[in-house]
């Protein structure tokens, strides 16, 4: 085992790199190169990693009786426990594991190295119901299936490890994506056809550390980050089509300054017919993943951890036909956000997501809403393991867009601590009002919003639901809330909800079919 370090990352690499490096070098071209890459990836999947433990500065990960497929990686990545916005906040480090057990259930041990005795541990998402034991300061967890997990020690979220566990079958899916392409028809994302010959440029990064700063992709290019590959830098594409960014490697911004560099982890602008699959984005010096004026893009099975100011997770702006699913996002600004700049934003779906929001909102539309419309935006089957600062759900229309046909369905908040620091103790917030980001005369509306089956498992009981519209012409209308449960109590009437609504909201804001009567002057 070799250990590679940079200023913020300690990487444990399990597979010898010489064979891959000598076979491929920095870049490969053509179908023969692709076939060679596929063969190498499959060999990595088939090979069993002989590893006893991986160590970061904060945690030791062990694998008793759990064989791994290469390439497991353990890192310390930057996180942020402060709840007040700052241009240059203080940050901490958290241990993170990226591994592929050969089979599930998979048993992994964790031993924190901070010196504090471990008496208990909890695994999130709680729905995973992962058997957990603590003995002599060592936590043993049996993970039932592949997924993105958080293990917290002594009930303290500031003492937590993040584990991104993928099965070899999922890695094989990545191999399949390398040899087959998804059709560009958004309605048939899952239909596959042979890889066209025009895919002549395959950019391959083998296990190891690569200092690139910016990787710029062009139309019909593949970027594959092998398991164990760490790219210090960012990935950018502009005015391009048919791009694939995939693999189980890491894109890391730890070496770059927030303001001198301001590198978005993955930044696609004016692109179409693209896929982003499997990669991990750590410590971007700005937003983690941006889609700006993009069309027909699928993002799945990625992991994001951000900690610096404005480290939004997935930011989608003026884009259409976007599908994001099965991802983990931990952010120090909005985790999932949709905005509009000139062009509409429409047909955007987030589902099967796991979020940890240290600052700002978990699911946000706005504040920048200077577009004709922002419509058909759906958040479905989302688990928020922690939300510390501002609302879990929010729509902030501060320009002139018509925001309509928005849904939030089957949302579980495991720990609701909104209002910490300089935050707002609100569960949901819908506003039509100017903000510091407004650029146009306020003329927007919010219409046709569905909130269905929102469950808060623990946390504050005094969370408010807020509606604010600045004038009668700027109504918030047709908002339907049902299946709202907080700390085990189903709230089926407005009298049982802490509501903050002014007189310009309505009509037809309902909870279980009962209309809200806003306060008057």
Short mmCIF file of C-alpha atoms in Angstrom, two decimals:
data_model
loop_
_atom_site.label_atom_id
_atom_site.label_comp_id
_atom_site.label_asym_id
_atom_site.label_seq_id
_atom_site.Cartn_x
_atom_site.Cartn_y
_atom_site.Cartn_z
CA UNK A 1 0.00 0.00 0.00
CA UNK A 2 1.30 3.47 -0.88
CA UNK A 3 0.09 6.68 0.80
CA UNK A 4 -0.04 9.91 -1.23
CA UNK A 5 -0.50 13.27 0.45
CA UNK A 6 -1.23 16.84 -0.50
CA UNK A 7 -2.06 19.74 1.79
CA UNK A 8 -5.53 18.52 2.63
CA UNK A 9 -5.74 14.92 1.45
CA UNK A 10 -4.24 11.68 2.67
CA UNK A 11 -4.83 8.96 0.12
CA UNK A 12 -4.37 5.24 0.61
CA UNK A 13 -3.95 3.44 -2.70
CA UNK A 14 -4.19 -0.32 -2.85
CA UNK A 15 -3.52 -1.27 -6.46
CA UNK A 16 -0.07 -1.03 -8.13
CA UNK A 17 -0.09 1.83 -10.63
CA UNK A 18 2.85 0.97 -12.85
CA UNK A 19 0.99 -1.36 -15.23
CA UNK A 20 -1.78 1.15 -15.92
CA UNK A 21 0.57 4.11 -16.31
CA UNK A 22 2.90 2.32 -18.70
CA UNK A 23 0.01 0.99 -20.78
CA UNK A 24 -1.86 4.24 -21.28
CA UNK A 25 0.11 7.38 -20.38
CA UNK A 26 -1.84 10.59 -20.13
CA UNK A 27 -4.36 10.25 -22.94
CA UNK A 28 -5.76 7.59 -25.24
CA UNK A 29 -7.55 7.87 -28.54
CA UNK A 30 -9.92 5.78 -30.58
CA UNK A 31 -11.96 2.65 -30.10
CA UNK A 32 -8.90 0.44 -29.52
CA UNK A 33 -7.89 2.70 -26.66
CA UNK A 34 -11.41 2.51 -25.23
CA UNK A 35 -11.39 -1.27 -25.43
CA UNK A 36 -8.04 -1.35 -23.67
CA UNK A 37 -9.36 0.90 -20.92
CA UNK A 38 -12.44 -1.26 -20.50
CA UNK A 39 -10.25 -4.37 -20.19
CA UNK A 40 -8.12 -2.68 -17.54
CA UNK A 41 -11.13 -1.45 -15.59
CA UNK A 42 -12.67 -4.90 -15.67
CA UNK A 43 -9.39 -6.41 -14.45
CA UNK A 44 -9.47 -3.99 -11.52
CA UNK A 45 -13.04 -4.99 -10.75
CA UNK A 46 -12.21 -8.68 -10.91
CA UNK A 47 -9.08 -8.38 -8.77
CA UNK A 48 -9.53 -8.55 -5.01
CA UNK A 49 -7.74 -5.92 -2.94
CA UNK A 50 -5.80 -7.45 -0.05
CA UNK A 51 -6.16 -4.74 2.57
CA UNK A 52 -6.32 -4.83 6.34
CA UNK A 53 -6.99 -1.15 7.01
CA UNK A 54 -6.84 2.36 5.60
CA UNK A 55 -5.77 5.29 7.74
CA UNK A 56 -6.40 9.01 7.54
CA UNK A 57 -5.32 11.57 10.12
CA UNK A 58 -8.78 11.31 11.71
CA UNK A 59 -9.85 7.67 11.41
CA UNK A 60 -8.73 4.10 10.79
CA UNK A 61 -11.00 2.04 8.53
CA UNK A 62 -10.80 -1.74 8.78
CA UNK A 63 -12.34 -4.47 6.63
CA UNK A 64 -12.64 -7.69 8.65
CA UNK A 65 -13.78 -10.43 6.30
CA UNK A 66 -14.85 -7.89 3.64
CA UNK A 67 -12.88 -8.30 0.40
CA UNK A 68 -12.70 -5.15 -1.70
CA UNK A 69 -12.52 -4.43 -5.39
CA UNK A 70 -9.78 -1.91 -6.22
CA UNK A 71 -9.31 0.93 -5.72
CA UNK A 72 -10.34 1.87 -2.12
CA UNK A 73 -9.41 5.38 -1.04
CA UNK A 74 -9.46 7.04 2.37
CA UNK A 75 -9.18 10.81 2.58
CA UNK A 76 -9.46 13.69 5.00
CA UNK A 77 -11.61 16.33 3.35
CA UNK A 78 -12.56 19.80 4.48
CA UNK A 79 -15.94 20.30 6.23
CA UNK A 80 -17.52 23.28 7.97
CA UNK A 81 -19.31 23.23 11.31
CA UNK A 82 -19.95 26.98 11.59
CA UNK A 83 -23.53 28.21 11.11
CA UNK A 84 -22.83 31.85 10.31
CA UNK A 85 -21.83 32.90 6.82
CA UNK A 86 -18.30 34.18 6.42
CA UNK A 87 -16.20 34.97 3.37
CA UNK A 88 -13.33 32.99 4.87
CA UNK A 89 -14.79 30.57 7.41
CA UNK A 90 -12.77 28.28 9.61
CA UNK A 91 -13.01 24.67 8.52
CA UNK A 92 -12.27 21.24 9.90
CA UNK A 93 -11.38 17.86 8.40
CA UNK A 94 -13.58 14.76 8.24
CA UNK A 95 -12.55 11.22 7.25
CA UNK A 96 -14.10 9.87 4.06
CA UNK A 97 -13.93 6.40 2.54
CA UNK A 98 -14.61 5.44 -1.09
CA UNK A 99 -14.65 1.65 -1.44
CA UNK A 100 -16.23 -1.21 -3.36
CA UNK A 101 -16.89 -4.29 -1.22
CA UNK A 102 -17.05 -7.45 -3.30
CA UNK A 103 -20.39 -8.37 -1.72
CA UNK A 104 -23.02 -7.12 0.72
CA UNK A 105 -23.73 -7.07 3.61
CA UNK A 106 -20.25 -5.64 4.16
CA UNK A 107 -18.61 -5.17 7.56
CA UNK A 108 -16.32 -2.18 8.15
CA UNK A 109 -14.71 -0.98 11.37
CA UNK A 110 -14.03 2.64 12.27
CA UNK A 111 -11.65 3.89 14.95
CA UNK A 112 -11.53 7.68 15.41
CA UNK A 113 -8.07 9.08 16.07
CA UNK A 114 -9.08 12.30 17.86
CA UNK A 115 -8.44 10.82 21.30
CA UNK A 116 -12.04 11.04 22.53
CA UNK A 117 -13.53 7.77 23.74
CA UNK A 118 -16.32 6.37 21.57
CA UNK A 119 -19.29 5.10 23.57
CA UNK A 120 -21.97 5.06 20.87
CA UNK A 121 -22.46 5.48 17.14
CA UNK A 122 -25.32 6.07 14.74
CA UNK A 123 -25.44 5.33 11.02
CA UNK A 124 -27.31 7.64 8.65
CA UNK A 125 -29.54 7.52 6.71
CA UNK A 126 -31.43 5.91 9.57
CA UNK A 127 -33.56 3.95 7.10
CA UNK A 128 -30.48 1.87 6.29
CA UNK A 129 -30.92 0.19 9.69
CA UNK A 130 -27.27 -0.89 9.63
CA UNK A 131 -26.30 -3.14 12.60
CA UNK A 132 -23.74 -1.29 14.71
CA UNK A 133 -21.55 -2.33 17.65
CA UNK A 134 -19.10 -0.33 19.77
CA UNK A 135 -16.36 -2.08 21.71
CA UNK A 136 -13.10 -0.70 23.10
CA UNK A 137 -13.48 2.49 21.09
CA UNK A 138 -13.94 0.67 17.78
CA UNK A 139 -17.21 0.95 15.85
CA UNK A 140 -18.22 -2.06 13.75
CA UNK A 141 -20.94 -1.50 11.16
CA UNK A 142 -22.53 -4.03 8.84
CA UNK A 143 -23.70 -2.11 5.80
CA UNK A 144 -26.65 -3.86 4.15
CA UNK A 145 -26.19 -2.56 0.61
CA UNK A 146 -24.21 -0.12 -1.53
CA UNK A 147 -24.92 3.51 -0.75
CA UNK A 148 -23.74 6.76 0.82
CA UNK A 149 -23.49 6.61 4.60
CA UNK A 150 -22.56 8.79 7.56
CA UNK A 151 -21.29 7.27 10.82
CA UNK A 152 -21.50 9.65 13.79
CA UNK A 153 -19.67 9.06 17.05
CA UNK A 154 -21.27 9.82 20.43
CA UNK A 155 -24.24 11.53 18.78
CA UNK A 156 -22.02 14.38 17.60
CA UNK A 157 -22.27 15.37 13.92
CA UNK A 158 -18.96 17.22 14.21
CA UNK A 159 -17.40 13.80 14.83
CA UNK A 160 -18.51 11.86 11.78
CA UNK A 161 -17.09 9.80 8.94
CA UNK A 162 -18.58 9.64 5.45
CA UNK A 163 -18.53 6.34 3.57
CA UNK A 164 -19.35 6.02 -0.13
CA UNK A 165 -19.75 2.31 -0.83
CA UNK A 166 -20.24 1.01 -4.34
CA UNK A 167 -20.69 -2.56 -5.49
CA UNK A 168 -18.55 -4.14 -8.23
CA UNK A 169 -21.76 -4.41 -10.24
CA UNK A 170 -22.03 -0.62 -10.20
CA UNK A 171 -18.45 -0.37 -11.35
CA UNK A 172 -19.34 -2.79 -14.14
CA UNK A 173 -22.14 -0.39 -15.06
CA UNK A 174 -19.49 2.28 -15.49
CA UNK A 175 -17.62 -0.07 -17.83
CA UNK A 176 -20.82 -0.51 -19.81
CA UNK A 177 -21.21 3.25 -20.05
CA UNK A 178 -17.71 3.40 -21.47
CA UNK A 179 -18.62 1.11 -24.35
CA UNK A 180 -22.22 2.16 -24.87
CA UNK A 181 -23.77 5.59 -25.00
CA UNK A 182 -27.17 6.75 -23.84
CA UNK A 183 -29.46 8.04 -26.54
CA UNK A 184 -29.76 11.79 -26.70
CA UNK A 185 -33.53 11.56 -26.48
CA UNK A 186 -34.34 12.61 -22.94
CA UNK A 187 -37.40 10.37 -22.77
CA UNK A 188 -35.21 7.34 -23.45
CA UNK A 189 -32.26 7.95 -21.17
CA UNK A 190 -31.99 4.28 -20.30
CA UNK A 191 -32.00 3.02 -23.89
CA UNK A 192 -28.46 2.25 -25.01
CA UNK A 193 -26.98 2.01 -28.46
CA UNK A 194 -23.45 1.23 -29.72
CA UNK A 195 -20.77 3.82 -29.17
CA UNK A 196 -20.45 5.99 -32.29
CA UNK A 197 -17.14 6.03 -34.10
CA UNK A 198 -16.84 9.78 -33.64
CA UNK A 199 -15.90 9.22 -29.99
CA UNK A 200 -12.24 9.47 -30.92
CA UNK A 201 -10.91 11.20 -27.82
CA UNK A 202 -10.86 9.35 -24.52
CA UNK A 203 -9.12 11.04 -21.62
CA UNK A 204 -8.09 8.53 -18.99
CA UNK A 205 -6.68 9.21 -15.52
CA UNK A 206 -5.23 6.13 -13.79
CA UNK A 207 -4.89 5.72 -10.02
CA UNK A 208 -2.65 8.38 -8.50
CA UNK A 209 -2.55 12.14 -7.97
CA UNK A 210 -2.84 14.40 -11.03
CA UNK A 211 -2.32 18.17 -10.77
CA UNK A 212 -4.30 19.64 -13.68
CA UNK A 213 -5.99 22.83 -12.43
CA UNK A 214 -8.44 22.80 -15.38
CA UNK A 215 -9.40 19.89 -17.63
CA UNK A 216 -11.27 21.34 -20.60
CA UNK A 217 -13.52 18.95 -22.49
CA UNK A 218 -14.86 19.33 -26.02
CA UNK A 219 -17.70 17.71 -27.93
CA UNK A 220 -17.66 13.89 -28.14
CA UNK A 221 -15.06 13.49 -25.41
CA UNK A 222 -15.00 10.95 -22.58
CA UNK A 223 -13.28 11.69 -19.28
CA UNK A 224 -12.72 8.57 -17.18
CA UNK A 225 -11.32 8.84 -13.64
CA UNK A 226 -10.23 5.39 -12.49
CA UNK A 227 -10.84 4.29 -8.91
CA UNK A 228 -7.97 5.78 -6.92
CA UNK A 229 -7.44 8.70 -9.31
CA UNK A 230 -7.26 12.10 -7.61
CA UNK A 231 -7.43 15.10 -9.94
CA UNK A 232 -6.45 18.32 -8.17
CA UNK A 233 -8.37 20.87 -10.20
CA UNK A 234 -11.66 21.21 -12.06
CA UNK A 235 -13.44 20.00 -15.18
CA UNK A 236 -14.90 22.54 -17.64
CA UNK A 237 -16.86 22.27 -20.89
CA UNK A 238 -18.40 25.11 -22.87
CA UNK A 239 -20.57 25.02 -25.99
CA UNK A 240 -20.10 21.26 -26.28
CA UNK A 241 -22.25 18.16 -26.71
CA UNK A 242 -22.03 14.43 -26.06
CA UNK A 243 -19.66 14.57 -23.12
CA UNK A 244 -19.24 11.82 -20.52
CA UNK A 245 -17.54 12.38 -17.15
CA UNK A 246 -17.46 9.12 -15.22
CA UNK A 247 -15.50 6.67 -13.10
CA UNK A 248 -14.87 6.33 -9.36
CA UNK A 249 -12.09 8.89 -9.05
CA UNK A 250 -12.01 12.21 -7.18
CA UNK A 251 -11.99 15.82 -8.37
CA UNK A 252 -10.48 17.90 -5.57
CA UNK A 253 -10.16 21.68 -5.21
CA UNK A 254 -8.23 21.70 -1.92
CA UNK A 255 -5.09 23.22 -3.46
CA UNK A 256 -6.91 26.26 -4.84
CA UNK A 257 -7.87 29.55 -3.21
CA UNK A 258 -11.52 30.48 -2.86
CA UNK A 259 -11.12 33.92 -4.43
CA UNK A 260 -7.86 33.88 -6.37
CA UNK A 261 -8.88 30.71 -8.23
CA UNK A 262 -12.66 30.22 -7.77
CA UNK A 263 -12.74 26.89 -9.56
CA UNK A 264 -16.09 25.10 -9.85
CA UNK A 265 -15.55 21.34 -9.47
CA UNK A 266 -17.46 20.41 -12.63
CA UNK A 267 -18.70 23.31 -14.75
CA UNK A 268 -20.78 22.73 -17.90
CA UNK A 269 -21.94 25.83 -19.79
CA UNK A 270 -24.12 25.78 -22.91
CA UNK A 271 -23.74 22.02 -23.20
CA UNK A 272 -26.20 19.33 -24.23
CA UNK A 273 -26.58 15.55 -24.22
CA UNK A 274 -24.10 14.91 -21.41
CA UNK A 275 -23.68 12.43 -18.56
CA UNK A 276 -21.85 12.70 -15.23
CA UNK A 277 -21.61 9.42 -13.36
CA UNK A 278 -19.84 8.04 -10.30
CA UNK A 279 -17.20 10.66 -9.53
CA UNK A 280 -16.61 12.35 -6.17
CA UNK A 281 -16.13 16.14 -5.88
CA UNK A 282 -14.32 17.31 -2.75
CA UNK A 283 -13.61 20.81 -1.46
CA UNK A 284 -14.27 22.84 -4.60
CA UNK A 285 -13.11 26.43 -4.18
CA UNK A 286 -16.53 27.61 -5.40
CA UNK A 287 -19.70 25.74 -6.38
CA UNK A 288 -19.21 22.01 -6.66
CA UNK A 289 -21.23 21.22 -9.81
CA UNK A 290 -22.78 23.78 -12.15
CA UNK A 291 -25.02 23.28 -15.18
CA UNK A 292 -25.57 26.62 -16.92
CA UNK A 293 -27.81 26.83 -20.00
CA UNK A 294 -27.50 23.09 -20.49
CA UNK A 295 -29.96 20.73 -22.11
CA UNK A 296 -30.52 17.02 -21.63
CA UNK A 297 -28.00 16.16 -18.91
CA UNK A 298 -28.05 13.18 -16.57
CA UNK A 299 -26.14 13.22 -13.26
CA UNK A 300 -26.12 10.11 -11.09
CA UNK A 301 -24.19 8.34 -8.35
CA UNK A 302 -21.90 11.26 -7.57
CA UNK A 303 -20.74 12.42 -4.13
CA UNK A 304 -20.08 16.02 -3.15
CA UNK A 305 -18.54 17.50 0.01
CA UNK A 306 -18.01 21.28 0.17
CA UNK A 307 -16.97 23.53 3.04
CA UNK A 308 -15.92 26.96 1.86
CA UNK A 309 -18.07 30.04 1.30
CA UNK A 310 -20.62 29.57 -1.49
CA UNK A 311 -19.82 25.87 -1.80
CA UNK A 312 -23.25 25.06 -3.28
CA UNK A 313 -23.68 21.40 -4.12
CA UNK A 314 -25.54 21.05 -7.43
CA UNK A 315 -26.52 24.37 -9.03
CA UNK A 316 -28.72 24.22 -12.13
CA UNK A 317 -29.34 27.47 -13.96
CA UNK A 318 -31.45 28.23 -17.02
CA UNK A 319 -31.27 24.57 -18.04
CA UNK A 320 -33.83 22.05 -19.28
CA UNK A 321 -34.36 18.30 -19.19
CA UNK A 322 -32.00 17.63 -16.29
CA UNK A 323 -32.13 14.36 -14.36
CA UNK A 324 -30.18 14.04 -11.09
CA UNK A 325 -30.45 10.94 -8.94
CA UNK A 326 -28.75 8.71 -6.35
CA UNK A 327 -26.26 11.34 -5.22
CA UNK A 328 -24.84 12.50 -1.87
CA UNK A 329 -24.38 16.23 -1.28
CA UNK A 330 -22.89 17.90 1.79
CA UNK A 331 -22.60 21.65 1.33
CA UNK A 332 -21.86 24.94 3.05
CA UNK A 333 -24.47 26.72 0.96
CA UNK A 334 -27.55 25.47 -0.87
CA UNK A 335 -27.31 21.72 -1.48
CA UNK A 336 -29.65 21.55 -4.50
CA UNK A 337 -30.54 24.83 -6.21
CA UNK A 338 -32.31 25.94 -9.38
CA UNK A 339 -31.91 29.45 -10.77
CA UNK A 340 -32.88 31.36 -13.91
CA UNK A 341 -30.73 33.87 -15.80
CA UNK A 342 -32.49 35.01 -18.96
CA UNK A 343 -33.38 31.56 -20.30
CA UNK A 344 -36.06 29.42 -18.60
CA UNK A 345 -35.31 26.55 -16.25
CA UNK A 346 -37.66 23.62 -16.79
CA UNK A 347 -38.09 19.87 -16.60
CA UNK A 348 -35.62 19.29 -13.76
CA UNK A 349 -35.87 16.22 -11.55
CA UNK A 350 -33.92 15.34 -8.39
CA UNK A 351 -34.65 11.95 -6.82
CA UNK A 352 -33.15 9.39 -4.44
CA UNK A 353 -30.84 12.02 -2.95
CA UNK A 354 -29.04 12.16 0.41
CA UNK A 355 -28.26 15.67 1.69
CA UNK A 356 -26.32 17.20 4.58
CA UNK A 357 -26.75 20.98 4.63
CA UNK A 358 -24.42 22.83 7.00
CA UNK A 359 -25.44 26.30 5.78
CA UNK A 360 -28.37 27.75 3.78
CA UNK A 361 -31.14 25.62 2.22
CA UNK A 362 -31.33 21.96 1.30
CA UNK A 363 -33.66 22.40 -1.71
CA UNK A 364 -33.88 25.90 -3.14
CA UNK A 365 -35.37 27.70 -6.11
CA UNK A 366 -33.95 31.21 -6.36
CA UNK A 367 -33.01 33.80 -5.38
CA UNK A 368 -31.97 34.62 -8.94
CA UNK A 369 -35.20 34.24 -10.91
CA UNK A 370 -34.75 36.54 -13.88
CA UNK A 371 -36.22 34.21 -16.49
CA UNK A 372 -39.58 33.96 -18.25
CA UNK A 373 -40.43 30.90 -16.20
CA UNK A 374 -39.00 28.28 -13.90
CA UNK A 375 -41.30 25.31 -14.20
CA UNK A 376 -41.66 21.57 -13.76
CA UNK A 377 -39.10 21.33 -10.98
CA UNK A 378 -39.41 18.16 -8.91
CA UNK A 379 -37.66 16.95 -5.76
CA UNK A 380 -38.58 13.37 -4.85
CA UNK A 381 -37.43 10.76 -2.33
CA UNK A 382 -34.87 12.95 -0.59
CA UNK A 383 -33.30 12.27 2.82
CA UNK A 384 -31.77 15.22 4.66
CA UNK A 385 -29.57 13.78 7.39
CA UNK A 386 -28.81 17.23 8.87
CA UNK A 387 -30.07 20.74 8.18
CA UNK A 388 -28.63 23.38 10.50
CA UNK A 389 -29.26 26.83 9.12
CA UNK A 390 -32.15 27.79 6.82
CA UNK A 391 -35.26 26.03 5.50
CA UNK A 392 -35.20 22.55 4.06
CA UNK A 393 -37.58 23.66 1.30
CA UNK A 394 -37.64 27.16 -0.14
CA UNK A 395 -38.72 29.15 -3.17
CA UNK A 396 -37.38 32.70 -3.25
CA UNK A 397 -38.65 34.64 -6.26
CA UNK A 398 -36.85 37.97 -6.21
CA UNK A 399 -37.08 38.91 -9.90
CA UNK A 400 -39.77 38.51 -12.58
CA UNK A 401 -40.05 34.77 -13.26
CA UNK A 402 -43.22 32.75 -13.07
CA UNK A 403 -42.27 29.87 -10.79
CA UNK A 404 -44.88 27.17 -11.18
CA UNK A 405 -45.52 23.43 -11.17
CA UNK A 406 -43.02 22.58 -8.45
CA UNK A 407 -43.22 19.50 -6.25
CA UNK A 408 -41.48 18.20 -3.13
CA UNK A 409 -42.49 14.60 -2.44
CA UNK A 410 -41.40 12.04 0.14
CA UNK A 411 -38.88 14.20 1.97
CA UNK A 412 -37.39 12.92 5.24
CA UNK A 413 -35.46 15.25 7.55
CA UNK A 414 -33.60 13.22 10.13
CA UNK A 415 -32.21 16.14 12.15
CA UNK A 416 -33.83 19.58 11.80
CA UNK A 417 -31.75 22.26 13.54
CA UNK A 418 -32.69 25.23 11.39
CA UNK A 419 -32.09 28.61 12.98
CA UNK A 420 -28.58 27.82 14.18
CA UNK A 421 -26.12 30.70 13.95
CA UNK A 422 -27.56 33.44 11.75
CA UNK A 423 -30.08 31.08 10.17
CA UNK A 424 -33.88 31.03 10.06
CA UNK A 425 -35.95 28.62 12.17
CA UNK A 426 -38.24 27.70 9.28
CA UNK A 427 -39.05 24.34 7.74
CA UNK A 428 -40.42 25.87 4.51
CA UNK A 429 -40.26 29.36 3.07
CA UNK A 430 -41.96 30.82 -0.02
CA UNK A 431 -41.37 34.48 -0.82
CA UNK A 432 -41.97 36.96 -3.64
CA UNK A 433 -39.84 39.89 -2.56
CA UNK A 434 -36.69 41.75 -3.62
CA UNK A 435 -33.31 40.59 -2.37
CA UNK A 436 -29.67 41.56 -2.65
CA UNK A 437 -29.56 39.42 -5.82
CA UNK A 438 -32.47 41.13 -7.60
CA UNK A 439 -31.69 42.59 -11.03
CA UNK A 440 -35.15 43.27 -12.49
CA UNK A 441 -38.33 44.99 -11.35
CA UNK A 442 -40.17 42.62 -9.06
CA UNK A 443 -43.02 41.07 -11.05
CA UNK A 444 -42.78 37.36 -10.34
CA UNK A 445 -45.21 34.81 -8.95
CA UNK A 446 -45.21 31.41 -7.29
CA UNK A 447 -48.01 29.09 -8.39
CA UNK A 448 -48.93 25.40 -8.21
CA UNK A 449 -46.62 23.98 -5.58
CA UNK A 450 -47.08 20.53 -4.07
CA UNK A 451 -45.49 19.48 -0.76
CA UNK A 452 -46.42 15.87 -0.08
CA UNK A 453 -45.19 13.62 2.72
CA UNK A 454 -42.64 15.81 4.47
CA UNK A 455 -41.43 14.09 7.66
CA UNK A 456 -39.16 15.54 10.35
CA UNK A 457 -37.86 12.75 12.57
CA UNK A 458 -36.13 14.86 15.22
CA UNK A 459 -34.93 18.36 16.01
CA UNK A 460 -36.70 21.61 16.73
CA UNK A 461 -40.47 21.60 17.26
CA UNK A 462 -40.93 25.35 16.74
CA UNK A 463 -40.14 25.44 13.03
CA UNK A 464 -42.29 27.83 11.03
CA UNK A 465 -43.84 27.68 7.58
CA UNK A 466 -43.45 31.10 5.99
CA UNK A 467 -45.28 32.77 3.08
CA UNK A 468 -44.47 36.35 2.16
CA UNK A 469 -45.60 38.30 -0.92
CA UNK A 470 -44.83 41.98 -1.26
CA UNK A 471 -48.03 43.18 -2.96
CA UNK A 472 -51.45 41.91 -4.05
CA UNK A 473 -50.18 41.61 -7.63
CA UNK A 474 -47.40 39.27 -6.52
CA UNK A 475 -49.39 36.39 -5.11
CA UNK A 476 -48.22 33.06 -3.88
CA UNK A 477 -51.06 30.80 -4.92
CA UNK A 478 -52.16 27.21 -5.16
CA UNK A 479 -49.79 25.68 -2.64
CA UNK A 480 -50.91 22.25 -1.39
CA UNK A 481 -49.31 20.68 1.68
CA UNK A 482 -50.23 17.19 2.86
CA UNK A 483 -48.65 14.45 4.94
CA UNK A 484 -46.70 16.89 7.16
CA UNK A 485 -45.29 15.10 10.22
CA UNK A 486 -42.94 16.64 12.79
CA UNK A 487 -41.38 14.57 15.57
CA UNK A 488 -44.03 11.88 15.25
CA UNK A 489 -47.00 14.27 15.19
CA UNK A 490 -49.05 14.61 12.03
CA UNK A 491 -50.08 18.22 11.53
CA UNK A 492 -53.44 18.22 9.79
CA UNK A 493 -54.69 21.75 10.52
CA UNK A 494 -53.18 25.21 10.35
CA UNK A 495 -53.86 25.75 14.06
CA UNK A 496 -51.17 23.18 14.81
CA UNK A 497 -48.55 24.78 12.58
CA UNK A 498 -46.45 27.84 13.33
CA UNK A 499 -47.37 29.98 10.32
CA UNK A 500 -45.89 33.28 9.22
CA UNK A 501 -47.98 34.60 6.29
CA UNK A 502 -48.84 38.14 5.29
CA UNK A 503 -52.10 39.38 3.76
CA UNK A 504 -50.93 39.26 0.15
CA UNK A 505 -50.61 35.49 -0.01
CA UNK A 506 -53.19 33.27 -1.60
CA UNK A 507 -55.53 32.10 -2.79
CA UNK A 508 -55.64 28.37 -2.21
CA UNK A 509 -52.78 27.73 0.19
CA UNK A 510 -53.96 24.52 1.84
CA UNK A 511 -52.89 22.00 4.48
CA UNK A 512 -54.73 18.70 4.11
CA UNK A 513 -57.27 20.59 1.99
CA UNK A 514 -57.86 23.30 4.60
CA UNK A 515 -57.27 26.85 3.37
CA UNK A 516 -54.87 29.19 5.10
CA UNK A 517 -56.33 32.52 6.15
CA UNK A 518 -53.38 34.96 6.12
CA UNK A 519 -53.16 37.64 8.76
CA UNK A 520 -54.31 41.10 7.75
CA UNK A 521 -52.88 44.52 8.51
#
